Structures are given as C-alpha cells and as structure tokens.
C-alpha cells in the first residue's frame, strides 16, 4: 500500500506525463522478476518497485484520460449549445453572476472535432446579466461561449489551472442563454444532484431568515455559497476554514455519536437474541449508513469523500477487534483514497488531512495511559498546530497563531454543541415544523462561536508568514518529541521554551532581503495588467502591482505576495507605479501591509496619495537616474501629461556589463511616444545597445507602438503582458506586425506565464516558466502549447 501510494504521488512531481503503455511493460517485467526470484531480498525489492510502478501507472492512466478531454482550439470563443444537468449547487458570483458546474450529456452540432479528442464532460460556467433570474431547472439546454483551462502561471501562488485539472473541468466559460430541458435523460448522478438542490431549497426555506444562515447552510449541507468575504476573512485569519468544509471532524462526530447510540440501543435487546459479533456488525453498519447519508447530504464533495473513506477504514478495524498497529488503518485509508481518487495529491486538503492524522498518531498512539479530555485537547491542538506548519510552509501558506487559540474552543464547541443543535434542529423542522424554534437555537449556538472567532481575529497577533520548511519542520519535531517525553516537569518547561523560541524565529521579520548573484528582471503573469520585479544584490524594485477587482481578484494577494515571499523578499526599496489605473496599481494597501516599502513613485502621485488617504507619501516620477550595483535605472515622463495612461512613468533598466537595455513603458500612447522621440534632453535613442528588450506599451494596444517609435527603438525582444483571450484583444495584430517587421522576437505572458530575464556578462538569458510547468499545464495540444501571438 505504501509503495502504491508513493507511485501515485510521484506522478505529480513530473513535468512530463509518462507513456502508460511503457509503464505497463516495465511493471510486468519487474513483477516477473519478483516472481522468479521469490523468497529473496531482491524479490522483495522488486515487489515494492512493482507496486510503486502500479501506482504510477494507475495515476498516469487516469491523468491521460482526463487530458484527452479537450475543447478544440476552433471552438474557443464560439457560441455552442450543450445539454446536461447541474453538477453543483449554483452560487452567487462577481458582478451579479451565478456560478455552477455543468455535466454535459450532449453537444449540439459542434464544429469538426479532431480525431481522438473527447469533448469536455464537465464545464465551469458563469451566468452574467441574468437580471436576478435563477436557473429554471436542473436539466438545462445552454448556449455558452467557452475557452480552454487557463490561469496565471507563476512559480508561487495559486494556480487556477491546477485547480481546474484536479476537479475535472476541461473548459470554462460564460452562459449566453438558458432553457429547461425536462425531456433529457436523468441518471443516478443527475437525480442525486437534483435531490441535493431540492434539499438546499428546503433548508433555505426553513432557516433562510436566520442571522447565521450562511454558517447553517455550510455546516448542515455543505452549501458555502452564502458565505461572504467577511466570513472568509475571519475564517482565514483564525485558521478555522476547516470548520466549514465538511470533512473528518464532521463525519467523525456523526460516526462517534451514531456508534454510541447504537451501543445503547443494543442494551435494550434481550440477552441471547444478538451475539456479540452480530451486535458489532449491526453498529458498524448503522455507523456507515449514517456517515454515508451525511456525506450525501453535504454534497459528497472531495474532502467529504476522503473523510468517508477514513471513517470506513477506521470503523472496519474497530469491527475486527484485533490488535493492530495504529498506522495500519492510516496506510489503508491513504491507499484507498489514492486508489479511488488518484488526483488527490493535487489537493492541499489531502496533505493537511493526512498530515493532521499522522501528527495525532505520533502524539497519542501507543500510550499506556490516556491523558484527560482537557489535557488531550490542548496537546492535540499544539501538536497539530506545529505539525502542520511544514506542510503549510511548503505550499507557501502561513500558519496563523490566532488559530491555536481559536480552535482550542471552536473545535469542542462545534463538536459538542453546534453540530448536535443543527442536526436536532433539522430533525425537528422535518418532523414537526418547528423551524422557528430550531432557528433560534442554531442562531444562539453559532452566534457564540462567531463572536469568539471575531474576538480572536481582532487581537494583535503576529503577522503570519509561510516560514521556511526546514525551520518549521524543526518546530514540529521539537513539539512532538516534547509531548511524547514522559519526564515529569521537563516536558512542559522544555516544550514552552522551545516552542516560543521557534515561533519567535519563524515570525521574526528580517528586513534584509535575500541576495541574488546576477541581476534579474521577472515579468510576473498577472493576466491583463503589469507587474515587474527587478533585483540586484539585495535591492528590490517593483514596477506596478497588477490588477484588482474588489472582492473578486487581487494580483497583489494571489501573485505578488506569494512570489516575493517565496524569494525571501521582506523589503521593497522602490515601488514604481507607472500610473493609477487599476490594472497597474491594484491591491496597493495589502502590499504595503505585508512588506516594508521604502519609497513609492508614480506618474500619478497625487491620485494614488489620495487613494491611500495620505497615509503614505507618493513621490512624482523620479527625474534623476539611480544606480544599483551594475544597473542604471533611468526614468522619464511626458512633461505635459499628468493624468491617465499618458502620465505613465517610463523606466529604462541598463546593464553595462552585458550591454543590455530593458524598457518598461506603462500605458503610454503613440502621442507620448512621439513626444519621447522629439525630446531633445532624452538620449535613450542615441545608441543601439547589443541587446534591447521592451515591454510593449499598453499591453500591445493599437493606440501605442507607432511605426516611427518601433522603427527607431528596433528592439531585439518585445514582451506583451496581456490576458488570455481578453475582451480587449491585446496584443493587436497591427502592433505585432510592426515589431515582427522590425526583427523583434515576441513573447506574451498569456502564453509563457512568468518570464525571467537574468543578466550575466554574456548577455540576457530569458526563461519562460511554461517550459518547467507540470504536464497538465504545458502538455502538447493544451492552451499554452497552442497559444500564438497574432
């Protein structure tokens, strides 16, 4: 089981999908070697390798099948008609939209599909402009405009393409029209989804007026669509998001409660009617039945299915009533989860779930005497808090200290009060119609919980950070060892001293940045926007911060902060905001809260100072060049432009050792380009360096990059920073033709992802992150592989 599980996990460390036919042959050969040499150590080793290869083969086969579902390039952006059923509860989205998963049962008259290509079976859709209307039925005929899976591609931060692949969405898009299709065949999955939607409607009818309805719907039926941004901020800040994801805690509560109830009921059965073994089987069956019922009630989501498998395995071992190592059910559950869901390693929740169970086994398994419930709860919280820190650090996430205090009361309150109240309230509402009384009880229990979380949130906690994996791993090891040591008096003192020292070290904000040996410029992939990171020695300049849509997306939060933190950056020496447009200066407050920013400059200093309520001084575009190590940073701004795109602060980065110029041009128009060409005091055009790279003004808009400017500049490389299939259509074909005619090689962040430019003495070296991206992002035939610059 361990070897098979390791093989499944191994697949997701690879950048190329191995051919499973060859894997099958190799597995057969190794298995034959194990059979012929049976009884020897070599045979045992071959057997382990064989099962590891079986795991790899199993995961590869499933991944290859998922990749075979593709939206042909010719169907992107075209309006097509599909019929099918809802795969999830519809949830409110941004701009008044409705978001939902859609299982396609029929494609109506699609364009020619390449041979061997399967059209996507599951779509992730958004319905905009619906004017408050809801979906008329669970079986629908939709007119949709689709595109292939695509998202920002950087070395750190959230990857939308990973999430889409893991969940089986092989196309995303928007809905143009909706019509019911009641005559469509509805199988078991369709009927279940329809039933779950009807349950959600009933629950909203019962408790929709409750003050805590978003939490009631989340905990009772797994419907998190009513949670608002304020809820998510509180849950994230207090490390309690797991409370609203129906997983091991909730199913474990159901299993324990039903198990205890089943044992009590058996006591009422006359002696001799049921044997001991039959009684155990009956209790086991009852626990499994109720756990399955709750899992189905909660939407049968990925974490719910994973928790259900763990409950089944744990219950089976208890049913067998044999002495067994505590790690055996752990390994069995791991094996079954990966067997039934070979995409599970792409889930952070997978690692956190099994990591938490592993930590608890390390702390409590094999004890001669069990600690009391209160002491056990405290020890468990400290152990899980420290033990999961390395996992969170690996994913670039922080471990909020607030979570230690918040969960200390939240977990037992949810376990002993909230969940029983919710179940009893739902039962009362179903049997007697006392939904009003039940709603009062639910509101009371959840109001106390939420009040506690909000109080913990506003306390002055250290700013959470990801920390280093090695350092947080040392903390985890120390905490587990200290809890296990039986020496009286020594354990609490040593544990407290070392834990506090480790926490202080992890949260110490060193203002010194990590250093780079060679100057580097990174054009981050922020979609339709711009953000460029410049590093030389330990100095950092950030040019623009990318886009932000309030309450929907922030490049600063999802790209810049993870990327800079992963590179050991604590201080931004100079933040240059070309101008105040949202796609160049979004997320500024959260960036200033996270990093020590020494200086801010902008082409629209006044407007940006006003947006920050005067809390930070924003200087005008610098008039004097700066020299950092081997780089010269020279600035220019049109003297007659003080607002809008034309006010952009232009930056030229010059590296004398490699004779390279890199121009960052913001959103200047052709009018400002002409002003640059005519400026008698600007000497940037007077010489032609060995290497000149330019970021196309205004993302390649047709209002920029005039013929005279391109011809005079004559760059060796042009880089467009545009969104994939964005409605603005950047870069414009006329612009790309001009650069192509001038001999410039072209790259686009929409195709390449993040672009890294290093400056050794031999000349600039350019790296596109897509070349090191995993197979489900960059495999042949996918969006990035077929992404072309017009």
Short mmCIF file of N, CA and C in Angstrom, two decimals, residues 124-201:
data_model
loop_
_atom_site.label_atom_id
_atom_site.label_comp_id
_atom_site.label_asym_id
_atom_site.label_seq_id
_atom_site.Cartn_x
_atom_site.Cartn_y
_atom_site.Cartn_z
N UNK A 124 -17.09 24.53 -16.10
CA UNK A 124 -17.23 25.51 -15.03
C UNK A 124 -17.77 26.78 -15.67
N UNK A 125 -19.02 27.16 -15.33
CA UNK A 125 -19.71 28.22 -16.05
C UNK A 125 -20.11 29.37 -15.13
N UNK A 126 -20.26 30.55 -15.73
CA UNK A 126 -20.77 31.73 -15.05
C UNK A 126 -21.86 32.36 -15.91
N UNK A 127 -22.97 32.71 -15.28
CA UNK A 127 -24.09 33.31 -15.99
C UNK A 127 -24.18 34.78 -15.57
N UNK A 128 -23.72 35.65 -16.47
CA UNK A 128 -23.77 37.09 -16.22
C UNK A 128 -25.04 37.68 -16.84
N UNK A 129 -25.41 38.87 -16.38
CA UNK A 129 -26.55 39.56 -16.95
C UNK A 129 -27.86 38.81 -16.81
N UNK A 130 -28.03 38.11 -15.72
CA UNK A 130 -29.23 37.29 -15.57
C UNK A 130 -30.40 38.07 -14.98
N UNK A 131 -30.15 39.31 -14.55
CA UNK A 131 -31.21 40.18 -14.02
C UNK A 131 -31.96 39.54 -12.86
N UNK A 132 -31.23 38.89 -11.98
CA UNK A 132 -31.83 38.29 -10.80
C UNK A 132 -32.52 36.97 -11.02
N UNK A 133 -32.56 36.49 -12.25
CA UNK A 133 -33.25 35.22 -12.54
C UNK A 133 -32.40 34.05 -12.06
N UNK A 134 -33.08 32.98 -11.66
CA UNK A 134 -32.42 31.74 -11.28
C UNK A 134 -32.56 30.71 -12.39
N UNK A 135 -31.79 29.66 -12.29
CA UNK A 135 -31.86 28.59 -13.27
C UNK A 135 -33.23 27.92 -13.19
N UNK A 136 -33.88 27.68 -14.33
CA UNK A 136 -35.26 27.19 -14.30
C UNK A 136 -35.40 25.72 -13.93
N UNK A 137 -34.33 24.93 -14.05
CA UNK A 137 -34.43 23.50 -13.79
C UNK A 137 -33.02 22.98 -13.57
N UNK A 138 -32.91 21.72 -13.16
CA UNK A 138 -31.58 21.14 -13.02
C UNK A 138 -31.11 20.48 -14.32
N UNK A 139 -32.05 20.23 -15.24
CA UNK A 139 -31.71 19.76 -16.58
C UNK A 139 -31.90 20.93 -17.54
N UNK A 140 -30.82 21.28 -18.26
CA UNK A 140 -30.82 22.54 -18.98
C UNK A 140 -30.24 22.38 -20.39
N UNK A 141 -30.66 23.30 -21.24
CA UNK A 141 -30.04 23.48 -22.55
C UNK A 141 -29.44 24.89 -22.55
N UNK A 142 -28.12 24.97 -22.71
CA UNK A 142 -27.40 26.24 -22.56
C UNK A 142 -26.70 26.61 -23.86
N UNK A 143 -26.70 27.91 -24.14
CA UNK A 143 -25.82 28.46 -25.16
C UNK A 143 -24.65 29.12 -24.42
N UNK A 144 -23.45 28.65 -24.71
CA UNK A 144 -22.28 29.06 -23.94
C UNK A 144 -21.16 29.47 -24.88
N UNK A 145 -20.26 30.30 -24.35
CA UNK A 145 -19.00 30.64 -25.01
C UNK A 145 -17.88 30.15 -24.12
N UNK A 146 -17.03 29.28 -24.64
CA UNK A 146 -16.07 28.56 -23.82
C UNK A 146 -14.63 28.91 -24.18
N UNK A 147 -13.74 28.62 -23.24
CA UNK A 147 -12.31 28.64 -23.51
C UNK A 147 -11.65 27.52 -22.74
N UNK A 148 -10.45 27.15 -23.16
CA UNK A 148 -9.75 26.05 -22.52
C UNK A 148 -9.18 26.48 -21.17
N UNK A 149 -8.85 25.52 -20.29
CA UNK A 149 -8.33 25.88 -18.98
C UNK A 149 -7.10 26.78 -19.09
N UNK A 150 -7.12 27.89 -18.37
CA UNK A 150 -6.01 28.83 -18.41
C UNK A 150 -6.08 29.70 -17.17
N UNK A 151 -4.93 30.06 -16.63
CA UNK A 151 -4.85 30.94 -15.47
C UNK A 151 -3.46 31.51 -15.36
N UNK A 152 -3.24 32.36 -14.37
CA UNK A 152 -1.90 32.93 -14.17
C UNK A 152 -0.91 31.82 -13.83
N UNK A 153 0.28 31.90 -14.42
CA UNK A 153 1.29 30.87 -14.23
C UNK A 153 2.56 31.51 -13.68
N UNK A 154 2.78 31.33 -12.38
CA UNK A 154 3.97 31.83 -11.71
C UNK A 154 4.56 30.70 -10.86
N UNK A 155 5.74 30.94 -10.34
CA UNK A 155 6.38 29.89 -9.55
C UNK A 155 5.75 29.72 -8.19
N UNK A 156 5.10 30.75 -7.67
CA UNK A 156 4.44 30.66 -6.37
C UNK A 156 3.03 31.23 -6.51
N UNK A 157 2.20 30.93 -5.52
CA UNK A 157 0.84 31.44 -5.55
C UNK A 157 -0.15 30.44 -6.13
N UNK A 158 -1.40 30.82 -6.10
CA UNK A 158 -2.49 29.95 -6.54
C UNK A 158 -2.45 29.78 -8.06
N UNK A 159 -2.61 28.51 -8.51
CA UNK A 159 -2.68 28.22 -9.94
C UNK A 159 -4.07 27.70 -10.29
N UNK A 160 -4.79 28.51 -11.02
CA UNK A 160 -6.16 28.16 -11.40
C UNK A 160 -6.18 26.91 -12.25
N UNK A 161 -5.17 26.73 -13.13
CA UNK A 161 -5.12 25.55 -13.99
C UNK A 161 -4.97 24.27 -13.19
N UNK A 162 -4.21 24.32 -12.08
CA UNK A 162 -4.10 23.15 -11.21
C UNK A 162 -5.47 22.77 -10.65
N UNK A 163 -6.19 23.79 -10.18
CA UNK A 163 -7.50 23.55 -9.56
C UNK A 163 -8.48 22.99 -10.58
N UNK A 164 -8.46 23.53 -11.79
CA UNK A 164 -9.37 23.05 -12.83
C UNK A 164 -9.07 21.61 -13.20
N UNK A 165 -7.78 21.27 -13.35
CA UNK A 165 -7.42 19.91 -13.72
C UNK A 165 -7.78 18.93 -12.61
N UNK A 166 -7.51 19.32 -11.37
CA UNK A 166 -7.80 18.42 -10.25
C UNK A 166 -9.30 18.11 -10.17
N UNK A 167 -10.15 19.11 -10.48
CA UNK A 167 -11.59 18.93 -10.35
C UNK A 167 -12.26 18.49 -11.64
N UNK A 168 -11.47 18.26 -12.69
CA UNK A 168 -12.01 17.71 -13.91
C UNK A 168 -12.70 18.68 -14.83
N UNK A 169 -12.47 19.99 -14.65
CA UNK A 169 -13.06 20.98 -15.54
C UNK A 169 -12.12 21.18 -16.73
N UNK A 170 -12.53 20.72 -17.90
CA UNK A 170 -11.68 20.82 -19.08
C UNK A 170 -12.06 21.99 -19.98
N UNK A 171 -12.98 22.83 -19.51
CA UNK A 171 -13.30 24.07 -20.21
C UNK A 171 -14.06 24.96 -19.24
N UNK A 172 -13.92 26.26 -19.41
CA UNK A 172 -14.65 27.24 -18.62
C UNK A 172 -15.34 28.19 -19.58
N UNK A 173 -16.33 28.92 -19.08
CA UNK A 173 -16.98 29.86 -19.99
C UNK A 173 -18.14 30.57 -19.36
N UNK A 174 -18.84 31.32 -20.20
CA UNK A 174 -19.99 32.10 -19.75
C UNK A 174 -21.23 31.66 -20.50
N UNK A 175 -22.37 31.86 -19.86
CA UNK A 175 -23.67 31.42 -20.40
C UNK A 175 -24.32 32.58 -21.13
N UNK A 176 -24.79 32.32 -22.34
CA UNK A 176 -25.50 33.34 -23.12
C UNK A 176 -27.02 33.20 -22.99
N UNK A 177 -27.52 31.97 -22.96
CA UNK A 177 -28.96 31.78 -22.78
C UNK A 177 -29.20 30.46 -22.07
N UNK A 178 -30.34 30.41 -21.38
CA UNK A 178 -30.70 29.25 -20.55
C UNK A 178 -32.12 28.82 -20.89
N UNK A 179 -32.31 27.52 -21.04
CA UNK A 179 -33.65 26.98 -21.26
C UNK A 179 -33.75 25.63 -20.58
N UNK A 180 -34.89 25.32 -19.97
CA UNK A 180 -35.05 24.00 -19.35
C UNK A 180 -35.16 22.92 -20.41
N UNK A 181 -34.72 21.72 -20.07
CA UNK A 181 -34.83 20.59 -20.99
C UNK A 181 -35.29 19.37 -20.19
N UNK A 182 -36.56 19.36 -19.80
CA UNK A 182 -37.07 18.29 -18.93
C UNK A 182 -37.06 16.91 -19.58
N UNK A 183 -37.01 16.84 -20.91
CA UNK A 183 -37.02 15.54 -21.57
C UNK A 183 -35.67 14.85 -21.59
N UNK A 184 -34.64 15.50 -21.09
CA UNK A 184 -33.30 14.91 -21.09
C UNK A 184 -33.23 13.76 -20.09
N UNK A 185 -32.57 12.68 -20.48
CA UNK A 185 -32.43 11.53 -19.58
C UNK A 185 -31.70 11.95 -18.32
N UNK A 186 -32.15 11.44 -17.18
CA UNK A 186 -31.56 11.81 -15.89
C UNK A 186 -31.20 10.54 -15.13
N UNK A 187 -29.89 10.21 -15.14
CA UNK A 187 -29.40 9.02 -14.45
C UNK A 187 -29.22 9.24 -12.97
N UNK A 188 -28.47 8.33 -12.34
CA UNK A 188 -28.31 8.38 -10.90
C UNK A 188 -27.62 9.65 -10.42
N UNK A 189 -26.53 10.05 -11.09
CA UNK A 189 -25.81 11.25 -10.67
C UNK A 189 -26.68 12.49 -10.84
N UNK A 190 -27.41 12.56 -11.95
CA UNK A 190 -28.31 13.68 -12.20
C UNK A 190 -29.40 13.74 -11.13
N UNK A 191 -29.98 12.60 -10.79
CA UNK A 191 -31.04 12.58 -9.78
C UNK A 191 -30.51 12.97 -8.41
N UNK A 192 -29.28 12.53 -8.10
CA UNK A 192 -28.71 12.92 -6.80
C UNK A 192 -28.52 14.43 -6.73
N UNK A 193 -27.98 15.02 -7.81
CA UNK A 193 -27.75 16.46 -7.81
C UNK A 193 -29.06 17.23 -7.72
N UNK A 194 -30.08 16.71 -8.38
CA UNK A 194 -31.40 17.36 -8.28
C UNK A 194 -31.93 17.26 -6.86
N UNK A 195 -31.75 16.09 -6.23
CA UNK A 195 -32.20 15.93 -4.85
C UNK A 195 -31.44 16.87 -3.92
N UNK A 196 -30.12 16.98 -4.11
CA UNK A 196 -29.33 17.85 -3.23
C UNK A 196 -29.75 19.31 -3.40
N UNK A 197 -30.08 19.70 -4.62
CA UNK A 197 -30.55 21.06 -4.85
C UNK A 197 -31.89 21.30 -4.16
N UNK A 198 -32.77 20.28 -4.19
CA UNK A 198 -34.05 20.42 -3.51
C UNK A 198 -33.86 20.50 -2.00
N UNK A 199 -32.88 19.76 -1.46
CA UNK A 199 -32.58 19.85 -0.03
C UNK A 199 -32.11 21.25 0.32
N UNK A 200 -31.25 21.83 -0.54
CA UNK A 200 -30.76 23.19 -0.29
C UNK A 200 -31.92 24.18 -0.28
N UNK A 201 -32.88 23.98 -1.18
CA UNK A 201 -34.05 24.85 -1.22
C UNK A 201 -34.89 24.72 0.05
#
